[in-house]
Amino acid sequence: MLRIIFLHIIYVFIFGITINAQAPLYYYQGTSNDSGFTLKKKLHTIISNQSISWNYSDIPEFYKQTDRDLYYEQDSSLLDIYSENPTGADPYNYYYENNSLIAGASSEGEGWNREHIYSQSFFYNNYPMYSDLHALVPADARVNQRRSNYPFGKVDIPTFTSLNGTKVGPSNMLGFTNTVTEPIDEFKGDVARMLLYMAVRYENLLPWFNYTNVRNPLDSLSEKAFKDWSLNILLQWHQQDPVSQKEMDRNNIIFTIQGNRNPFIDHPEFANAIWTNLPSNNSIPDAPYRIDIDKKGAHFIVISWPPVPDIDLLGYEVFLNNENVGTTTMNTYVLDHLDTNSNYNIKVRSYSTSYIFSPFTQLNTTTLNSDTFSSELFISKVIVGTEFNKAIELTNNTGHTVDLRNYYLNIRQQNLSSGNLYWSSNKIQLEGTLEHHDKLVILNPLANLNCIDNNKANILSNATPLQLDGNFAIELSYKDNKRIDLLGNPYSIGDYAVEKSLYRKEEIKEPQSIFDITEWDLYPVNYCESLGDTVNNNTGNNSITVPLKKLSIYPNPNKEGIWYVNGADLEKIKELKVLNLTGKILSVQQYPFKNGNNRISIPNIHSGWFFICFDNKCYPVLIP
């Protein structure tokens, strides 16, 4: 079933903008005069905003839209960069209809699976990275195994060569001598742009990745991101293998599925603008003049300092009791998870765009004995409704801004063979910050709740924890698996929230590592009130919303321009529109299914991608 939801509706008749072979005109607004790490930061903000994290199991269905061979043999087979022969017959082909998705293989041609171009071990298998389509492609299972988590680079003498010429072997690059994988020339630029995307999209999370792994091409430096040996070869491949039509089409389709774009496909010049001619100023920047205490409580201290007036300044490092606790580009920082009535030594130093560090400025201060704030974030609402109506709300009453990157959501699962329970290996790592007194809403993107517009949720995710069923425990943890809050029993399966909404009682201000049902008010299925303190009171709207999860269009792709639609309440759909990629309306039908017919016929349409929209909710369709 095609399960694509367009929460970012980007068509002319809704937002008055145009889709074309590149990004909508508004998308990169404000970046035209920027370069270096300033440009990189702006791109990070753009492509991170409201992107949708789908479940890993959703990806094969999406591949039917993003990764078909319409460019070489043009036979709609699975397009695999490890087996495609651009100048002749492929050594083997996979077709989505043959259901050849497998876990592993002993030789090429047995089946395919999902390949993380930036290996999942480097980000500990966490969402949203785990299912990001911009760097997740279908690949032959055997070649994927041989690639392992080796970085991409230039191979000296290969120890393995795939049937299309992809090589694995010792590196022939300055600065790295371990094993690397080298794709064929046709796809070197594709790989490079996927990795450049990852460095920008997850800029703020890089210090949380496993950068100590020698195979990881990314470093802990959020701004520069890449290790030198990797950056050099990726920029070279990016120039030698320009953006192809395949990449542009894939980027456009992922935009409709995931809500964000790869900027290096839309604007190849961004790569050089960011990473070429990096600063080489070796002068030592000034240290902060002083450190001030802005606010403190029993478990936190908020510090600030006067900005260092240096045009070459990149940011500041903060140390607590001689431990590096983080960096910031601002002149303020929150130190939290502190002990009550305890003395702390705080040091701050500035660093330049060349990563030259200043001397330290420091002070000593003591936390309070007590305060009126919560010691931690806590889960304040959980909705376990019908189908995909799933939501989790977090509340911040800590008295300070919370860095969400330290927090993870996870769900208990069961081994079907042994019956044993285990925590999922694919947690959701949160992003951004949450201000004091604010709430964070994490919503399944397929939800259809009446109290919140999906686009207004802070995080849209169909990751495993957001498929909660009210039987398996849910956990909010901090850093190294320190449990902060818990719903359900992690040692057994039991109905604590099946088809219910749980709202934490107003008097509860602290999380609990052991679930206590008496702390919660229970409401009936799909109850949704004040989620994130945002209530949709437009209950008088008579328009019909058809949940996309109930619709499927088939066959897709097809050569005839005729589709069939399966779904509930089709007769209630008021309007059907067909658009091309420029947003031009090609056809409009009123009440297209009023006679019980589920057939759509669009005459005089030539080959290409189109969008079929039901009451402004749209699907991509393809005529090969």
Coordinates of C-alpha atoms in Angstrom, one line a residue:
M1 CA 0.0 0.0 0.0
L2 CA 1.2 3.4 -0.8
R3 CA 1.6 5.2 2.5
I4 CA 2.7 8.7 1.7
I5 CA 1.4 11.7 3.6
F6 CA 1.9 15.2 2.4
L7 CA 2.1 17.3 5.6
H8 CA 4.1 19.8 3.6
I9 CA 1.6 20.5 0.9
I10 CA 3.6 22.5 -1.6
Y11 CA 1.3 23.0 -4.5
V12 CA 0.3 26.2 -6.2
F13 CA -3.4 26.1 -5.2
I14 CA -2.5 25.9 -1.5
F15 CA 0.6 28.0 -0.8
G16 CA 0.9 29.8 -4.2
I17 CA 4.4 28.5 -4.8
T18 CA 5.8 26.4 -7.7
I19 CA 7.4 23.0 -7.7
N20 CA 10.0 22.6 -10.4
A21 CA 13.1 20.5 -11.1
Q22 CA 14.8 22.3 -8.2
A23 CA 13.6 23.6 -4.9
P24 CA 10.6 26.0 -4.5
L25 CA 11.8 29.6 -4.7
Y26 CA 11.3 30.3 -1.0
Y27 CA 13.2 27.2 0.2
Y28 CA 16.7 28.7 0.4
Q29 CA 15.7 32.2 1.1
G30 CA 18.3 34.2 3.0
T31 CA 21.4 32.1 1.9
S32 CA 22.4 34.0 -1.3
N33 CA 25.1 36.1 0.4
D34 CA 26.5 33.5 2.8
S35 CA 29.4 31.2 2.7
G36 CA 31.5 29.0 5.0
F37 CA 30.1 27.8 8.3
T38 CA 27.5 30.5 8.3
L39 CA 25.9 29.1 5.2
K40 CA 26.2 25.6 6.6
K41 CA 24.3 26.6 9.8
K42 CA 21.5 28.3 7.7
L43 CA 21.1 25.2 5.5
H44 CA 21.0 23.0 8.7
T45 CA 18.1 25.1 10.0
I46 CA 16.3 25.0 6.7
I47 CA 16.5 21.2 6.1
S48 CA 15.9 20.3 9.7
N49 CA 12.7 22.2 10.1
Q50 CA 9.6 20.0 10.3
S51 CA 11.2 17.1 8.4
I52 CA 9.3 13.8 8.9
S53 CA 10.9 10.7 10.3
W54 CA 9.3 7.6 8.9
N55 CA 9.7 4.1 10.2
Y56 CA 12.5 1.9 8.8
S57 CA 9.8 -0.6 7.6
D58 CA 8.2 2.2 5.6
I59 CA 11.2 2.7 3.4
P60 CA 10.8 -0.2 0.9
E61 CA 7.4 1.1 -0.1
F62 CA 8.9 4.6 -0.6
Y63 CA 11.6 3.1 -2.8
K64 CA 9.0 2.3 -5.4
Q65 CA 8.7 6.0 -5.9
T66 CA 12.3 7.1 -5.4
D67 CA 14.5 4.4 -6.8
R68 CA 13.2 2.9 -10.0
D69 CA 15.4 2.6 -13.1
L70 CA 13.9 5.2 -15.4
Y71 CA 17.2 6.4 -16.7
Y72 CA 19.4 3.5 -17.9
E73 CA 17.5 0.4 -19.0
Q74 CA 14.3 2.3 -18.2
D75 CA 12.6 -0.9 -17.1
S76 CA 11.3 0.3 -13.7
S77 CA 13.6 -2.2 -11.9
L78 CA 15.2 -1.3 -8.6
L79 CA 18.0 1.2 -9.2
D80 CA 21.0 0.0 -7.2
I81 CA 24.3 1.9 -7.4
Y82 CA 26.2 -1.3 -6.5
S83 CA 24.8 -3.3 -9.5
E84 CA 23.8 -0.8 -12.1
N85 CA 25.8 -0.9 -15.3
P86 CA 25.4 2.5 -16.9
T87 CA 26.8 1.5 -20.3
G88 CA 25.4 -2.0 -20.8
A89 CA 23.3 -4.8 -19.5
D90 CA 23.0 -5.0 -15.7
P91 CA 24.5 -8.2 -14.2
Y92 CA 21.2 -8.8 -12.5
N93 CA 17.9 -6.9 -11.8
Y94 CA 15.5 -6.7 -8.9
Y95 CA 11.8 -5.8 -9.3
Y96 CA 9.8 -4.5 -6.4
E97 CA 6.9 -6.7 -7.4
N98 CA 9.1 -9.8 -6.8
N99 CA 9.5 -9.1 -3.1
S100 CA 13.2 -9.9 -3.1
L101 CA 14.0 -7.8 0.1
I102 CA 16.2 -10.0 2.3
A103 CA 18.5 -9.6 5.3
G104 CA 21.7 -11.0 3.9
A105 CA 23.2 -13.0 1.1
S106 CA 26.2 -15.2 0.2
S107 CA 26.5 -14.0 -3.4
E108 CA 25.3 -11.2 -5.6
G109 CA 21.9 -11.3 -7.2
E110 CA 20.1 -13.2 -4.4
G111 CA 18.2 -10.2 -3.1
W112 CA 18.4 -6.6 -1.9
N113 CA 18.1 -4.6 1.3
R114 CA 18.5 -1.0 2.6
E115 CA 21.9 0.6 2.6
H116 CA 22.9 3.4 4.9
I117 CA 25.4 5.5 2.9
Y118 CA 26.4 6.9 6.2
S119 CA 26.6 3.8 8.3
Q120 CA 24.1 3.4 11.1
S121 CA 26.6 2.3 13.6
F122 CA 28.1 5.8 13.6
F123 CA 24.8 7.2 15.0
Y124 CA 24.0 4.2 17.2
N125 CA 21.0 3.2 15.0
N126 CA 18.9 6.1 16.3
Y127 CA 16.0 7.9 14.6
P128 CA 15.7 10.2 12.8
M129 CA 19.0 9.3 11.1
Y130 CA 18.1 5.7 10.8
S131 CA 15.3 6.2 8.2
D132 CA 16.5 9.3 6.5
L133 CA 15.7 8.7 2.8
H134 CA 18.3 11.2 1.6
A135 CA 21.1 8.8 2.6
L136 CA 19.3 5.5 2.6
V137 CA 19.2 3.6 -0.7
P138 CA 18.3 0.1 -2.0
A139 CA 21.3 -2.1 -2.6
D140 CA 22.3 -5.7 -3.4
A141 CA 22.4 -7.5 -0.1
R142 CA 25.8 -9.1 -0.7
V143 CA 27.6 -5.9 -1.8
N144 CA 26.0 -4.2 1.1
Q145 CA 27.5 -6.8 3.4
R146 CA 31.0 -6.5 1.8
R147 CA 30.8 -2.7 2.1
S148 CA 30.1 -3.1 5.9
N149 CA 30.6 0.2 7.6
Y150 CA 33.8 1.1 5.7
P151 CA 33.9 4.7 4.6
F152 CA 33.9 5.7 1.0
G153 CA 37.2 6.5 -0.6
K154 CA 39.7 5.6 -3.3
V155 CA 40.7 1.9 -3.3
D156 CA 44.3 0.9 -3.9
I157 CA 44.2 -2.9 -4.6
P158 CA 40.6 -4.2 -4.2
T159 CA 39.9 -7.3 -2.1
F160 CA 36.4 -7.4 -3.5
T161 CA 34.9 -6.1 -6.7
S162 CA 31.1 -6.2 -7.4
L163 CA 29.8 -7.2 -10.8
N164 CA 29.3 -3.5 -11.7
G165 CA 32.8 -2.5 -10.5
T166 CA 32.2 -1.3 -7.0
K167 CA 35.4 -1.9 -5.1
V168 CA 36.3 -2.7 -1.4
G169 CA 39.9 -2.6 -0.3
P170 CA 42.8 -0.7 1.3
S171 CA 42.7 3.0 0.9
N172 CA 44.8 4.9 -1.6
M173 CA 44.3 8.3 0.1
L174 CA 46.5 10.6 2.0
G175 CA 45.6 10.4 5.7
F176 CA 43.7 7.2 5.7
T177 CA 45.1 3.7 5.0
N178 CA 42.3 1.4 6.3
T179 CA 39.7 -0.3 4.2
V180 CA 37.3 1.8 2.1
T181 CA 34.6 1.3 -0.5
E182 CA 34.8 3.0 -3.9
P183 CA 31.6 3.2 -6.1
I184 CA 31.8 3.3 -9.8
D185 CA 32.4 6.8 -11.4
E186 CA 28.7 7.1 -12.3
F187 CA 27.6 7.3 -8.7
K188 CA 30.6 8.9 -6.9
G189 CA 28.9 12.3 -6.9
D190 CA 25.7 10.7 -5.7
V191 CA 27.5 9.2 -2.7
A192 CA 29.4 12.4 -2.0
R193 CA 26.2 14.6 -1.9
M194 CA 24.4 12.1 0.4
L195 CA 27.3 12.4 2.9
L196 CA 27.5 16.2 2.5
Y197 CA 23.7 16.2 3.3
M198 CA 24.2 14.2 6.5
A199 CA 26.9 16.6 7.7
V200 CA 24.5 19.5 7.3
R201 CA 21.2 17.9 8.4
Y202 CA 22.7 16.5 11.6
E203 CA 25.2 19.2 12.3
N204 CA 24.0 19.7 15.9
L205 CA 24.1 16.0 16.6
L206 CA 27.6 15.3 15.4
P207 CA 29.1 15.5 18.9
W208 CA 26.7 12.7 19.9
F209 CA 27.8 10.4 17.1
N210 CA 30.5 7.7 17.4
Y211 CA 33.2 9.9 16.0
T212 CA 36.0 8.0 17.7
N213 CA 35.4 5.1 15.3
V214 CA 38.3 5.3 12.8
R215 CA 35.9 4.4 9.9
N216 CA 33.6 7.4 10.6
P217 CA 34.2 10.1 8.0
L218 CA 32.6 12.7 10.3
D219 CA 34.3 14.3 13.3
S220 CA 32.8 15.8 16.4
L221 CA 33.4 19.3 15.0
S222 CA 29.8 20.4 14.2
E223 CA 31.0 23.2 11.9
K224 CA 33.7 21.5 9.7
A225 CA 32.1 18.1 10.2
F226 CA 34.4 16.0 8.1
K227 CA 37.8 14.6 8.8
D228 CA 40.3 16.0 6.2
W229 CA 40.9 12.7 4.3
S230 CA 37.2 12.2 3.7
L231 CA 36.3 15.8 2.9
N232 CA 39.0 16.0 0.2
I233 CA 37.8 13.0 -1.8
L234 CA 34.1 13.8 -1.4
L235 CA 34.6 17.3 -2.8
Q236 CA 36.5 15.8 -5.7
W237 CA 33.8 13.3 -6.5
H238 CA 31.2 16.0 -6.1
Q239 CA 32.9 18.0 -8.9
Q240 CA 33.8 15.1 -11.1
D241 CA 30.3 13.5 -11.2
P242 CA 27.8 16.4 -11.5
V243 CA 24.1 16.2 -10.3
S244 CA 22.1 13.8 -12.5
Q245 CA 18.4 13.9 -13.5
K246 CA 18.0 10.8 -11.3
E247 CA 19.2 12.7 -8.3
M248 CA 17.0 15.7 -9.0
D249 CA 13.9 13.5 -9.4
R250 CA 14.7 11.6 -6.2
N251 CA 15.2 14.8 -4.3
N252 CA 11.8 16.1 -5.5
I253 CA 10.0 13.0 -4.5
I254 CA 11.7 12.7 -1.1
F255 CA 10.7 16.3 -0.5
T256 CA 7.0 15.2 -0.8
I257 CA 7.6 12.2 1.5
Q258 CA 10.0 13.5 4.1
G259 CA 9.5 17.3 3.9
N260 CA 13.1 18.4 3.3
R261 CA 15.7 18.5 0.5
N262 CA 19.3 17.8 -0.2
P263 CA 20.8 21.3 -0.8
F264 CA 23.8 20.0 -2.7
I265 CA 21.5 18.6 -5.4
D266 CA 19.6 21.8 -5.7
H267 CA 22.7 24.0 -5.4
P268 CA 26.0 22.1 -6.1
E269 CA 27.9 25.3 -5.6
F270 CA 27.0 25.2 -1.8
A271 CA 29.7 22.5 -1.3
N272 CA 32.6 24.7 -2.3
A273 CA 31.0 27.8 -0.7
I274 CA 31.1 25.9 2.7
W275 CA 34.2 23.8 2.6
T276 CA 36.6 25.3 0.1
N277 CA 39.1 27.9 1.3
L278 CA 38.5 27.1 5.0
P279 CA 40.0 29.8 7.3
S280 CA 43.7 29.4 8.1
N281 CA 44.1 32.2 10.6
N282 CA 46.4 31.0 13.4
S283 CA 46.0 33.9 15.7
I284 CA 44.7 33.2 19.2
P285 CA 41.3 34.7 19.9
D286 CA 40.6 36.7 23.0
A287 CA 39.1 34.9 26.1
P288 CA 35.7 36.0 27.4
Y289 CA 36.1 39.0 29.6
R290 CA 34.2 37.5 32.5
I291 CA 31.5 34.9 33.3
D292 CA 28.2 36.0 34.9
I293 CA 25.6 33.9 36.7
D294 CA 22.2 34.7 35.1
K295 CA 20.2 32.2 37.1
K296 CA 20.7 29.2 39.3
G297 CA 18.6 26.6 41.2
A298 CA 19.2 23.4 43.0
H299 CA 20.1 21.5 39.9
F300 CA 21.2 24.1 37.3
I301 CA 23.3 27.2 36.7
V302 CA 22.7 29.5 33.7
I303 CA 25.8 31.5 32.8
S304 CA 26.6 34.2 30.2
W305 CA 29.6 36.3 29.2
P306 CA 30.2 39.4 27.1
P307 CA 30.6 38.5 23.4
V308 CA 34.2 38.3 22.2
P309 CA 34.6 41.0 19.5
D310 CA 36.5 38.9 16.9
I311 CA 35.2 38.5 13.3
D312 CA 37.1 35.2 13.1
L313 CA 35.3 33.8 16.2
L314 CA 33.4 30.5 15.8
G315 CA 32.2 29.6 19.2
Y316 CA 32.9 28.8 22.9
E317 CA 33.8 25.7 24.8
V318 CA 32.4 25.2 28.3
F319 CA 34.0 23.1 31.0
L320 CA 32.5 22.0 34.3
N321 CA 35.0 20.7 37.0
N322 CA 37.5 20.4 34.1
E323 CA 35.2 18.2 32.0
N324 CA 34.3 19.5 28.5
V325 CA 30.5 19.6 28.7
G326 CA 29.7 21.3 25.3
T327 CA 30.1 24.1 22.8
T328 CA 27.9 27.0 21.9
T329 CA 27.9 29.8 19.3
M330 CA 25.9 31.9 21.7
N331 CA 27.3 33.8 24.7
T332 CA 25.2 31.9 27.2
Y333 CA 25.0 28.3 28.4
V334 CA 23.0 26.1 30.7
L335 CA 24.7 23.7 33.1
D336 CA 22.1 21.2 34.4
H337 CA 21.8 17.8 36.2
L338 CA 23.8 19.3 39.0
D339 CA 23.8 18.2 42.7
T340 CA 22.1 20.4 45.3
N341 CA 24.2 22.7 47.5
S342 CA 27.4 21.8 45.6
N343 CA 30.4 23.9 44.5
Y344 CA 31.3 23.9 40.8
N345 CA 34.2 25.3 38.9
I346 CA 33.1 26.7 35.5
K347 CA 35.5 27.6 32.7
V348 CA 34.8 29.1 29.3
R349 CA 37.1 29.7 26.3
S350 CA 36.5 30.9 22.8
Y351 CA 37.7 29.3 19.6
S352 CA 38.3 30.6 16.1
T353 CA 37.2 29.3 12.7
S354 CA 40.6 27.7 12.5
Y355 CA 39.9 25.9 15.8
I356 CA 42.5 27.9 17.7
F357 CA 41.5 28.2 21.4
S358 CA 41.8 31.2 23.8
P359 CA 42.9 30.9 27.5
F360 CA 40.2 30.1 30.0
T361 CA 38.0 32.4 31.9
Q362 CA 36.6 30.8 35.1
L363 CA 34.6 31.2 38.2
N364 CA 33.3 29.1 41.2
T365 CA 29.8 29.0 42.4
T366 CA 27.4 26.8 44.4
T367 CA 24.0 25.5 43.6
L368 CA 21.0 26.2 45.9
N369 CA 19.8 23.8 48.6
S370 CA 16.3 23.7 47.0
D371 CA 14.0 25.4 44.5
T372 CA 10.4 25.1 43.2
F373 CA 11.3 23.7 39.8
S374 CA 11.1 20.2 38.5
S375 CA 14.4 18.4 38.5
E376 CA 13.8 17.0 35.0
L377 CA 11.7 16.9 31.9
F378 CA 8.7 14.6 32.2
I379 CA 6.1 12.9 30.0
S380 CA 2.8 14.8 30.6
K381 CA 0.5 13.3 28.0
V382 CA 0.3 10.1 26.0
I383 CA -2.3 9.3 23.4
V384 CA -2.7 5.7 22.2
G385 CA -5.6 6.1 19.9
T386 CA -6.9 4.0 17.0
E387 CA -4.6 3.2 14.1
F388 CA -1.9 5.9 13.9
N389 CA -3.4 8.3 16.4
K390 CA -0.3 8.3 18.7
A391 CA 1.3 11.2 20.5
I392 CA 3.6 11.9 23.4
E393 CA 3.9 15.3 25.1
L394 CA 6.9 16.4 27.2
T395 CA 6.8 19.3 29.7
N396 CA 9.7 21.5 30.8
N397 CA 9.2 23.0 34.3
T398 CA 13.0 22.9 35.2
G399 CA 13.4 26.7 35.3
H400 CA 15.8 26.7 32.4
T401 CA 16.1 25.9 28.7
V402 CA 16.7 22.2 28.1
D403 CA 19.0 20.8 25.4
L404 CA 16.9 18.0 23.9
R405 CA 19.8 16.3 22.2
N406 CA 20.6 14.5 25.5
Y407 CA 17.2 12.8 25.6
Y408 CA 15.9 9.6 24.0
L409 CA 12.5 7.9 23.6
N410 CA 12.4 4.1 23.5
I411 CA 9.9 1.3 23.5
R412 CA 10.0 -2.2 24.9
Q413 CA 9.7 -5.0 22.3
Q414 CA 9.2 -8.8 22.3
N415 CA 11.2 -11.5 20.6
L416 CA 8.6 -13.5 18.8
S417 CA 10.6 -16.7 19.1
S418 CA 11.7 -16.7 22.7
G419 CA 9.0 -14.3 24.1
N420 CA 11.8 -12.3 25.8
L421 CA 11.3 -8.6 26.2
Y422 CA 14.0 -6.1 25.2
W423 CA 14.5 -2.4 24.6
S424 CA 14.4 -1.5 20.9
S425 CA 17.8 -0.8 19.4
N426 CA 16.3 2.1 17.4
K427 CA 15.6 4.9 19.8
I428 CA 14.4 8.4 18.9
Q429 CA 17.1 11.0 19.7
L430 CA 15.4 14.3 20.3
E431 CA 16.6 17.5 18.7
G432 CA 16.5 21.3 19.5
T433 CA 15.8 23.0 22.8
L434 CA 12.8 23.4 25.0
E435 CA 12.2 26.5 27.0
H436 CA 11.0 26.6 30.6
H437 CA 7.2 26.2 30.8
D438 CA 7.0 24.9 27.2
K439 CA 5.8 21.6 25.9
L440 CA 7.1 19.3 23.2
V441 CA 4.7 17.3 21.1
I442 CA 6.0 14.2 19.3
L443 CA 3.3 13.0 16.9
N444 CA 2.9 10.2 14.4
P445 CA 2.7 11.8 11.0
L446 CA -0.2 9.6 10.0
A447 CA -2.3 10.7 13.0
N448 CA -5.7 12.3 12.5
L449 CA -6.4 13.9 15.9
N450 CA -8.9 16.7 16.2
C451 CA -7.0 18.9 18.7
I452 CA -3.8 19.5 16.7
D453 CA -2.7 20.3 13.2
N454 CA 0.0 17.8 12.4
N455 CA 2.2 20.5 10.9
K456 CA 2.2 22.2 14.4
A457 CA 3.7 19.2 16.2
N458 CA 7.4 19.7 17.2
I459 CA 8.5 16.3 15.9
L460 CA 6.7 14.2 13.3
S461 CA 7.9 10.6 13.6
N462 CA 6.6 7.1 12.7
A463 CA 9.7 5.6 14.4
T464 CA 9.1 2.5 16.5
P465 CA 8.3 4.3 19.8
L466 CA 5.6 6.3 18.1
Q467 CA 3.9 3.0 17.1
L468 CA 3.1 2.4 20.8
D469 CA 0.1 0.2 21.5
G470 CA -0.4 0.8 25.3
N471 CA 0.9 -2.7 26.2
F472 CA 4.7 -2.3 25.9
A473 CA 6.5 0.1 28.1
I474 CA 7.8 3.5 26.9
E475 CA 10.9 5.1 28.4
L476 CA 12.3 8.6 28.4
S477 CA 16.1 8.4 29.1
Y478 CA 18.9 10.9 29.5
K479 CA 22.4 10.4 28.0
D480 CA 23.8 6.9 28.7
N481 CA 20.5 5.2 29.2
K482 CA 19.7 6.9 32.5
R483 CA 15.9 6.4 32.9
I484 CA 14.0 9.6 33.5
D485 CA 10.4 8.6 33.1
L486 CA 8.5 5.4 32.4
L487 CA 5.1 4.3 31.3
G488 CA 4.1 0.7 31.7
N489 CA 6.0 -2.3 33.1
P490 CA 9.3 -3.0 31.4
Y491 CA 9.3 -6.6 32.6
S492 CA 5.9 -7.7 31.4
I493 CA 3.2 -6.9 28.8
G494 CA 0.0 -5.4 30.1
D495 CA -2.7 -2.9 29.2
Y496 CA -1.8 0.4 30.8
A497 CA -2.9 2.6 27.9
V498 CA -4.5 0.5 25.1
E499 CA -6.8 2.9 23.1
K500 CA -6.6 5.4 25.9
S501 CA -5.3 8.9 26.5
L502 CA -3.2 9.4 29.7
Y503 CA -2.9 12.9 31.1
R504 CA -0.6 13.5 34.0
K505 CA -2.3 15.0 37.0
E506 CA -1.6 18.7 37.5
E507 CA 0.0 18.2 40.9
I508 CA 2.6 15.8 39.5
K509 CA 5.8 17.8 38.6
E510 CA 8.5 15.1 38.7
P511 CA 9.1 12.2 36.4
Q512 CA 9.2 8.6 37.8
S513 CA 11.5 5.8 36.9
I514 CA 8.7 3.3 38.1
F515 CA 5.3 3.7 36.5
D516 CA 2.5 4.7 38.9
I517 CA -1.0 4.7 37.3
T518 CA -2.3 6.8 40.1
E519 CA -0.4 9.8 38.7
W520 CA -2.4 9.8 35.6
D521 CA -6.0 10.7 34.5
L522 CA -7.4 8.2 32.0
Y523 CA -9.5 9.3 29.1
P524 CA -11.3 7.3 26.3
V525 CA -9.8 6.4 22.9
N526 CA -8.7 9.3 20.7
Y527 CA -9.3 11.9 23.5
C528 CA -7.2 14.9 22.6
E529 CA -7.4 18.2 24.5
S530 CA -4.8 20.9 24.9
L531 CA -2.0 18.8 23.4
G532 CA 1.0 21.1 23.5
D533 CA -1.4 23.7 24.8
T534 CA -2.7 24.1 21.2
V535 CA -6.3 23.4 20.7
N536 CA -8.1 23.3 17.3
N537 CA -11.6 24.7 18.1
N538 CA -12.7 24.7 14.4
T539 CA -15.3 22.0 15.0
G540 CA -17.8 23.6 12.7
N541 CA -15.8 22.9 9.6
N542 CA -17.8 20.6 7.3
S543 CA -15.0 19.7 5.0
I544 CA -14.1 16.0 4.7
T545 CA -10.6 14.9 5.5
V546 CA -9.7 11.5 4.2
P547 CA -6.9 9.9 6.2
L548 CA -4.2 8.9 3.7
K549 CA -3.5 5.7 5.6
K550 CA -6.9 4.5 4.3
L551 CA -6.1 5.1 0.7
S552 CA -4.1 3.3 -1.9
I553 CA -3.6 3.9 -5.6
Y554 CA -2.7 1.2 -8.0
P555 CA -1.1 0.2 -10.3
N556 CA 1.7 2.8 -9.7
P557 CA 3.6 3.3 -11.8
N558 CA 1.6 2.3 -14.9
K559 CA 1.7 3.2 -18.6
E560 CA -2.0 3.7 -19.2
G561 CA -2.8 6.8 -17.1
I562 CA -5.5 4.8 -15.4
W563 CA -5.5 4.2 -11.6
Y564 CA -7.8 2.5 -9.1
V565 CA -8.3 3.8 -5.5
N566 CA -9.0 1.7 -2.5
G567 CA -10.2 3.3 0.7
A568 CA -13.1 4.1 3.0
D569 CA -15.6 6.9 2.3
L570 CA -14.5 7.5 -1.2
E571 CA -17.9 8.9 -2.1
K572 CA -17.3 11.8 0.4
I573 CA -14.3 13.1 -1.4
K574 CA -15.4 16.4 -2.9
E575 CA -12.7 17.2 -5.4
L576 CA -9.9 15.4 -7.3
K577 CA -7.1 17.3 -8.9
V578 CA -4.2 16.2 -11.1
L579 CA -1.0 18.4 -11.1
N580 CA 2.3 18.2 -12.8
L581 CA 5.7 18.9 -11.1
T582 CA 5.4 22.6 -11.8
G583 CA 2.1 22.8 -9.9
K584 CA 0.0 23.3 -13.0
I585 CA -3.5 21.9 -12.6
L586 CA -4.1 19.4 -15.4
S587 CA -7.5 18.1 -14.5
V588 CA -10.3 18.7 -11.9
Q589 CA -13.2 16.4 -11.1
Q590 CA -16.0 17.1 -8.6
Y591 CA -17.1 14.2 -6.4
P592 CA -15.2 11.7 -8.6
F593 CA -16.5 8.6 -6.7
K594 CA -20.1 9.6 -6.2
N595 CA -21.4 6.7 -8.3
G596 CA -19.4 4.1 -6.5
N597 CA -16.7 3.9 -9.1
N598 CA -13.1 3.8 -7.9
R599 CA -11.5 4.3 -11.3
I600 CA -9.5 7.4 -12.2
S601 CA -8.8 8.0 -15.9
I602 CA -6.7 11.1 -16.9
P603 CA -6.6 11.4 -20.7
N604 CA -3.9 13.1 -22.8
I605 CA -1.2 13.0 -20.2
H606 CA 2.3 12.0 -21.3
S607 CA 5.0 10.2 -19.3
G608 CA 6.4 11.6 -16.1
W609 CA 5.6 12.2 -12.5
F610 CA 2.3 13.7 -11.5
F611 CA 0.3 14.3 -8.3
I612 CA -3.3 13.1 -7.7
C613 CA -4.9 15.1 -4.9
F614 CA -8.0 14.3 -3.0
D615 CA -9.4 17.3 -1.2
N616 CA -5.8 18.8 -1.2
K617 CA -4.1 15.6 0.1
C618 CA -1.9 14.3 -2.6
Y619 CA 0.0 11.2 -3.9
P620 CA 2.8 11.0 -6.5
V621 CA 2.0 8.8 -9.4
L622 CA 4.2 7.8 -12.4
I623 CA 3.6 7.1 -16.0
P624 CA 6.8 5.5 -17.3

